[in-house]
PDB file of C-alpha atoms in Angstrom:
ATOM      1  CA  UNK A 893     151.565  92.457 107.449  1.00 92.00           C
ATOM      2  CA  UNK A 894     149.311  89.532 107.772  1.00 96.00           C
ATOM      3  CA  UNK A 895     145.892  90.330 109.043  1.00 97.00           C
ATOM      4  CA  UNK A 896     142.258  88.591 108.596  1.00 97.00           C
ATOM      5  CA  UNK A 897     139.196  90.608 107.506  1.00 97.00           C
ATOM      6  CA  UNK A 898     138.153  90.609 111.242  1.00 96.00           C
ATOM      7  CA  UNK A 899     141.059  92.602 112.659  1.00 97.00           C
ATOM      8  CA  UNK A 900     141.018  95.014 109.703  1.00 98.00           C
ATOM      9  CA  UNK A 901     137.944  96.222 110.356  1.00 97.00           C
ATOM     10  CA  UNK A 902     138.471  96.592 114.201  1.00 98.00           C
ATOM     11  CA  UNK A 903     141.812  98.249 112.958  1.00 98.00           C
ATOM     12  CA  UNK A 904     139.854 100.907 110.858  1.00 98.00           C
ATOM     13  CA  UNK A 905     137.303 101.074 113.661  1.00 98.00           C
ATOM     14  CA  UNK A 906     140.121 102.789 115.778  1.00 98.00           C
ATOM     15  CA  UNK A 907     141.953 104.764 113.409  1.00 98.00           C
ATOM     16  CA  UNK A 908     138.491 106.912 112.694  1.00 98.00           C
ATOM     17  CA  UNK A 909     138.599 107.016 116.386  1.00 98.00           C
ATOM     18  CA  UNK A 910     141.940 108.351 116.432  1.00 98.00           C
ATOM     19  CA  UNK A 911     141.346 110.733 113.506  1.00 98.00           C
ATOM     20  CA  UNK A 912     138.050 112.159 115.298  1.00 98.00           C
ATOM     21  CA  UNK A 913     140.096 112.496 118.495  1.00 97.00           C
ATOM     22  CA  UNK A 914     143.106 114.443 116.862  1.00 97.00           C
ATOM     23  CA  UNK A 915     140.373 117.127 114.891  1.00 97.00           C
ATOM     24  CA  UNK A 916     138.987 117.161 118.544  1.00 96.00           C
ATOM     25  CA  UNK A 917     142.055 118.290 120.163  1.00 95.00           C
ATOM     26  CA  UNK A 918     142.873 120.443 116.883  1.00 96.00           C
ATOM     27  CA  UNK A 919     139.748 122.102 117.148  1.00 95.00           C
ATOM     28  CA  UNK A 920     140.365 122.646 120.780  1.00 94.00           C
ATOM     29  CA  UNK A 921     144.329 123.881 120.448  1.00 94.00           C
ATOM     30  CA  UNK A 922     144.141 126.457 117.485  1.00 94.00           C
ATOM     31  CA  UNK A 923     142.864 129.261 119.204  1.00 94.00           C
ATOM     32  CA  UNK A 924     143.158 130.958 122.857  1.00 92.00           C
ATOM     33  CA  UNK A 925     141.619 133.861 124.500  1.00 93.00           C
ATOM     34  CA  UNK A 926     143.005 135.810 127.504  1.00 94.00           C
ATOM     35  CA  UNK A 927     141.660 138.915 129.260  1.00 94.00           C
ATOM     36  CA  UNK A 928     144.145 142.170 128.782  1.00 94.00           C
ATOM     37  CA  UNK A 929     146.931 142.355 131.844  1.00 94.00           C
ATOM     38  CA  UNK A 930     146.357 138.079 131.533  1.00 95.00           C
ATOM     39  CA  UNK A 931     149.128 135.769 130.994  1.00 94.00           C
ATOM     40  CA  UNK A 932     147.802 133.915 128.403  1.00 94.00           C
ATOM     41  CA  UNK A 933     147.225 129.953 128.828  1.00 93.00           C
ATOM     42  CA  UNK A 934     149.089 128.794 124.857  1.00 93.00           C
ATOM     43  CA  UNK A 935     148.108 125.617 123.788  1.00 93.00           C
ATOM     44  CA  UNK A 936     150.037 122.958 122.583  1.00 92.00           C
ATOM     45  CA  UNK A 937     149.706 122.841 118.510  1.00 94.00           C
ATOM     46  CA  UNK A 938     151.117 121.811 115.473  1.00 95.00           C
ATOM     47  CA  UNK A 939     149.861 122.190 112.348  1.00 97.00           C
ATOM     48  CA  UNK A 940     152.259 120.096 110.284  1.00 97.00           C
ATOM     49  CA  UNK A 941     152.766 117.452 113.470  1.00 97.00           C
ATOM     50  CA  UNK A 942     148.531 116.856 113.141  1.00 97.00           C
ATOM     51  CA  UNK A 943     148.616 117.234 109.696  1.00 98.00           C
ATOM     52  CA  UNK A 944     151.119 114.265 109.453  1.00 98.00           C
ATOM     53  CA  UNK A 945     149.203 112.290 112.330  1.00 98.00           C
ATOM     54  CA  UNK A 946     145.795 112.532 110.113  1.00 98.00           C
ATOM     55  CA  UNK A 947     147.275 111.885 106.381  1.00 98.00           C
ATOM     56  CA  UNK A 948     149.644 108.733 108.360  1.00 98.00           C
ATOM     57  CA  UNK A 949     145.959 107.389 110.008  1.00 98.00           C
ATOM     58  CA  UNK A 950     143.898 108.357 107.323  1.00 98.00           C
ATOM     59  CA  UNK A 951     146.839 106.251 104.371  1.00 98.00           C
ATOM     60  CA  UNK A 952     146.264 103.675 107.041  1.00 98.00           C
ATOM     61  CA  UNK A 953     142.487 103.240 106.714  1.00 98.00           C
ATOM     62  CA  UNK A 954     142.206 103.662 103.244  1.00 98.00           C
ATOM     63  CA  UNK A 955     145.302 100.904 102.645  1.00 97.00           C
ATOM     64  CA  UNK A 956     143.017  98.485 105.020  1.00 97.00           C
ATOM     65  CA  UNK A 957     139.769  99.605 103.255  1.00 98.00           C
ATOM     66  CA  UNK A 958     140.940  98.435 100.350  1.00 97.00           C
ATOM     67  CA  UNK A 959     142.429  95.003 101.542  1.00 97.00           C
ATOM     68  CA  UNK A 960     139.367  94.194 102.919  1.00 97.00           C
ATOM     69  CA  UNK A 961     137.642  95.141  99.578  1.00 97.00           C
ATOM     70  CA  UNK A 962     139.414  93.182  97.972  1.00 97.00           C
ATOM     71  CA  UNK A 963     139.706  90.346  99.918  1.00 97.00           C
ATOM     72  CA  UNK A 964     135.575  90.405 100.044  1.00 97.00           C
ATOM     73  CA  UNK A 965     135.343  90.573  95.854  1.00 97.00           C
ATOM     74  CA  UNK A 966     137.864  87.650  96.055  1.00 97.00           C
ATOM     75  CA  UNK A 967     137.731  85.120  98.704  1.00 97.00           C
ATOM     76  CA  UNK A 968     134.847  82.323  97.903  1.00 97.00           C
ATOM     77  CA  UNK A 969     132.652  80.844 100.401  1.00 96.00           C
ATOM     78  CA  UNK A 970     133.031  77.101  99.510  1.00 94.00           C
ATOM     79  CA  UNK A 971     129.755  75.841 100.334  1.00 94.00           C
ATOM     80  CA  UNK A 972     127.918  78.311  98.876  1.00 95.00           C
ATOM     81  CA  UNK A 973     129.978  78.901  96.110  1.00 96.00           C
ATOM     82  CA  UNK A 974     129.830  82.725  96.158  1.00 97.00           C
ATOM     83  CA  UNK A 975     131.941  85.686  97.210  1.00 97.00           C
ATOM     84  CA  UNK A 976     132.139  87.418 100.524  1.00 97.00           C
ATOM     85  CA  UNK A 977     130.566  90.508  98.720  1.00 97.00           C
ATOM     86  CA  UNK A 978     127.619  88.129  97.170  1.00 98.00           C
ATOM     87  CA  UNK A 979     127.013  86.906 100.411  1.00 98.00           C
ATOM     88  CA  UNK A 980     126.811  90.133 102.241  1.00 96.00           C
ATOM     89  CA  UNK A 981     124.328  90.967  99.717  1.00 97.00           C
ATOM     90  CA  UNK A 982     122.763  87.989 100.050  1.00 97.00           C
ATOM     91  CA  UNK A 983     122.026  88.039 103.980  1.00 97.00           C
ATOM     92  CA  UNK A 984     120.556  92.331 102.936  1.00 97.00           C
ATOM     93  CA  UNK A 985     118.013  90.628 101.040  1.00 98.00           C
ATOM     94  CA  UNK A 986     117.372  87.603 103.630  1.00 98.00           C
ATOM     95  CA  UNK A 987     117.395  90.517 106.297  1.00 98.00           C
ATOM     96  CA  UNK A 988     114.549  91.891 104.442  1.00 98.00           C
ATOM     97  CA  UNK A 989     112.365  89.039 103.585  1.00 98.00           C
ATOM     98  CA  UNK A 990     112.465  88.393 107.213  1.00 98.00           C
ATOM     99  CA  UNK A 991     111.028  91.340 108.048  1.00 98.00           C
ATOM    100  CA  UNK A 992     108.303  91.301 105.441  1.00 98.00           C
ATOM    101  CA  UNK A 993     107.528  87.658 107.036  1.00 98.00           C
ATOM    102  CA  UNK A 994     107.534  88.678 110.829  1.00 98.00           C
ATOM    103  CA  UNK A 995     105.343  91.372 109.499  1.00 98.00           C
ATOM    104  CA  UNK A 996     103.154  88.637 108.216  1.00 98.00           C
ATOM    105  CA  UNK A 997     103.298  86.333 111.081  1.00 97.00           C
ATOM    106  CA  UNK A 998     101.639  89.567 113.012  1.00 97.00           C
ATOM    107  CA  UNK A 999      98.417  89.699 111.213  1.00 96.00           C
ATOM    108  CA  UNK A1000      95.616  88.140 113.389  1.00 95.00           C
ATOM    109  CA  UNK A1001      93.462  86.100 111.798  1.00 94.00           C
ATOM    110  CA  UNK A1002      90.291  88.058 112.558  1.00 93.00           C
ATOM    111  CA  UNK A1003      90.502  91.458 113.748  1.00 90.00           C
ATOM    112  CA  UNK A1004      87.198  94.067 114.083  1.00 86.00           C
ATOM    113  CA  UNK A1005      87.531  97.811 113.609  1.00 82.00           C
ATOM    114  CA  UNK A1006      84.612 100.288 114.317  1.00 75.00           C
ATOM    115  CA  UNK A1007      84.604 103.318 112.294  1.00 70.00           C
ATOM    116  CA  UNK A1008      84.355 107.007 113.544  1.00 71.00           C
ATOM    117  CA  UNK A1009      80.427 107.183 112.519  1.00 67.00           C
ATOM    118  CA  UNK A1010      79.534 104.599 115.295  1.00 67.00           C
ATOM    119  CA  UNK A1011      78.045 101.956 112.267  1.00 73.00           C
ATOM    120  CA  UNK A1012      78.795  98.708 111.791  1.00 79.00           C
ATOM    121  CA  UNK A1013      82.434  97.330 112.356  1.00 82.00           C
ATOM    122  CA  UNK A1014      84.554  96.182 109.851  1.00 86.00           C
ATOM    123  CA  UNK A1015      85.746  92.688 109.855  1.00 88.00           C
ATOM    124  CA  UNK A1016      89.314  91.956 108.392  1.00 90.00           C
ATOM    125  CA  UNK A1017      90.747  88.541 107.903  1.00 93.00           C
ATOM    126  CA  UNK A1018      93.605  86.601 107.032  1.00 94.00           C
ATOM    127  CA  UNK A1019      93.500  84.887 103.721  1.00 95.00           C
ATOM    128  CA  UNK A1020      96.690  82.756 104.261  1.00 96.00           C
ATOM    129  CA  UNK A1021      97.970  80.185 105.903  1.00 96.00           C
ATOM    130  CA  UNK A1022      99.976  81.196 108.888  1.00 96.00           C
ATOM    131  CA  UNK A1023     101.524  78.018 109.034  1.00 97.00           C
ATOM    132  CA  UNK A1024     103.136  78.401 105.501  1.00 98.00           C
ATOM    133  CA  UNK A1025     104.586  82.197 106.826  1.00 98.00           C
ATOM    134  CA  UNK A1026     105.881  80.453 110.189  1.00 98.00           C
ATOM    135  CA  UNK A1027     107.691  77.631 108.019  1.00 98.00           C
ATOM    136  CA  UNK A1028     109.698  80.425 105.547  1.00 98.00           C
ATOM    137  CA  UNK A1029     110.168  82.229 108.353  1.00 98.00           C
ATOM    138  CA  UNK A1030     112.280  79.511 110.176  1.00 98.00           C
ATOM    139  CA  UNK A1031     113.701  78.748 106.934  1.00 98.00           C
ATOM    140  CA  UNK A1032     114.854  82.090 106.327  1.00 98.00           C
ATOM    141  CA  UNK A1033     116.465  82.421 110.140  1.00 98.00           C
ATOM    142  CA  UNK A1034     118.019  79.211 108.980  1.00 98.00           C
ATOM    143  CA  UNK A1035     119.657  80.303 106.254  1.00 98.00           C
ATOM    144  CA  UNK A1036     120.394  83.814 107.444  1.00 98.00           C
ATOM    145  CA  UNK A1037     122.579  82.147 110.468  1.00 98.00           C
ATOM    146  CA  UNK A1038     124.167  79.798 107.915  1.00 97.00           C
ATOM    147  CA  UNK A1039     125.389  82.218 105.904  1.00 98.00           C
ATOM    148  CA  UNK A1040     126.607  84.570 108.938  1.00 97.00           C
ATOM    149  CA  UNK A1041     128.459  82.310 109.937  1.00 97.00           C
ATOM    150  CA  UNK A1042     130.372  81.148 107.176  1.00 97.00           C
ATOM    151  CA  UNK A1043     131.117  84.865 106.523  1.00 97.00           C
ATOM    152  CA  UNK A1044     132.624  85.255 110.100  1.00 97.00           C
ATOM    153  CA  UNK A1045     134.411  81.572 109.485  1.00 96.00           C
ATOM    154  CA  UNK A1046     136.131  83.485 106.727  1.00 97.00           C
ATOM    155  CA  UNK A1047     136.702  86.592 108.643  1.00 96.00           C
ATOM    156  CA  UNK A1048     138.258  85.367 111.003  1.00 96.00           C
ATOM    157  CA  UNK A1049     140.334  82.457 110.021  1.00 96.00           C
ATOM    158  CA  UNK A1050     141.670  83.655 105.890  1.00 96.00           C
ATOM    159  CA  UNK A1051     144.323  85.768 105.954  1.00 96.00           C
ATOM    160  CA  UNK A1052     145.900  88.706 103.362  1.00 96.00           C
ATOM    161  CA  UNK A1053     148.340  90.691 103.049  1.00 95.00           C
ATOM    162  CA  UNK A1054     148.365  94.825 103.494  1.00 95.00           C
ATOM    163  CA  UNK A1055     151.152  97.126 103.549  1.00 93.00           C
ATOM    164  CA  UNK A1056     151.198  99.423 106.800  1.00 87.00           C
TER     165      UNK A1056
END
């Protein structure tokens, strides 16, 4: 079956769904309790028919887990010359220098602070330039949407095979 990396994911997305939902209902169907002189209320349950059900979905997720490993060590993004996987590594470490800027661009540039024992107040200032912070900051964003949006380019529109 043909299939981009978008729908693959969505696809294992609902097959955990449906493997939480069967161990639900299996938790739910393997036992009853009835009061003596009761007709008891039997639940519907197979063993072997949810046993198949969760090795089928479960085959199913791992077969699309690995087709969309694969197809992330393999598949280059052209303009930046890189894999899917270096790029998704690549926009972790942009997510985190923009943090550590926007934590940055917070610092006032003067800010007083009395102390407990009623003396004096500190003074703490800014020794940079905000200016510079604000610039890599945009920068960053830039980049970070770039990327993002070459990766969902090639999610969505390269294709690969998987066997279902």
């Amino acid at each position: 079956m043909k299939i981009n990396s978008d729908t693959a994911n969505k696809l294992i997305k609902n097959y955990k769904a449906e493997i939480e939902a069967l161990l639900i209902l299996e938790s739910q169907g393997t036992t009853y309790s009835y009061a003596p002189g009761e007709e008891p209320i039997i639940p519907e349950y197979s063993f072997r028919k949810t046993q198949e059900e969760l090795h089928s979905l479960e085959e199913k997720t791992l077969r699309l887990s690995h087709a969309v490993a694969v197809f992330n060590s393999t598949t280059v993004l052209p303009e930046y010359s890189v894999t899917l996987d270096e790029a998704i590594g690549r926009m972790s470490r942009l997510n985190e220098e923009k943090k550590r800027l926007y934590a940055l661009l917070q610092i006032p540039e003067k800010k007083r602070e009395r102390s407990y024992g009623g003396g004096d107040a500190d003074i703490t200032c800014r020794n940079f330039d905000q200016a510079e912070v604000r610039t890599a900051y945009n920068q960053v964003t830039k980049d970070l949407m770039a990327l993002q949006q070459a990766i969902n380019i090639a999610n969505l529109t390269q294709t690969f095979e998987v066997d279902l």
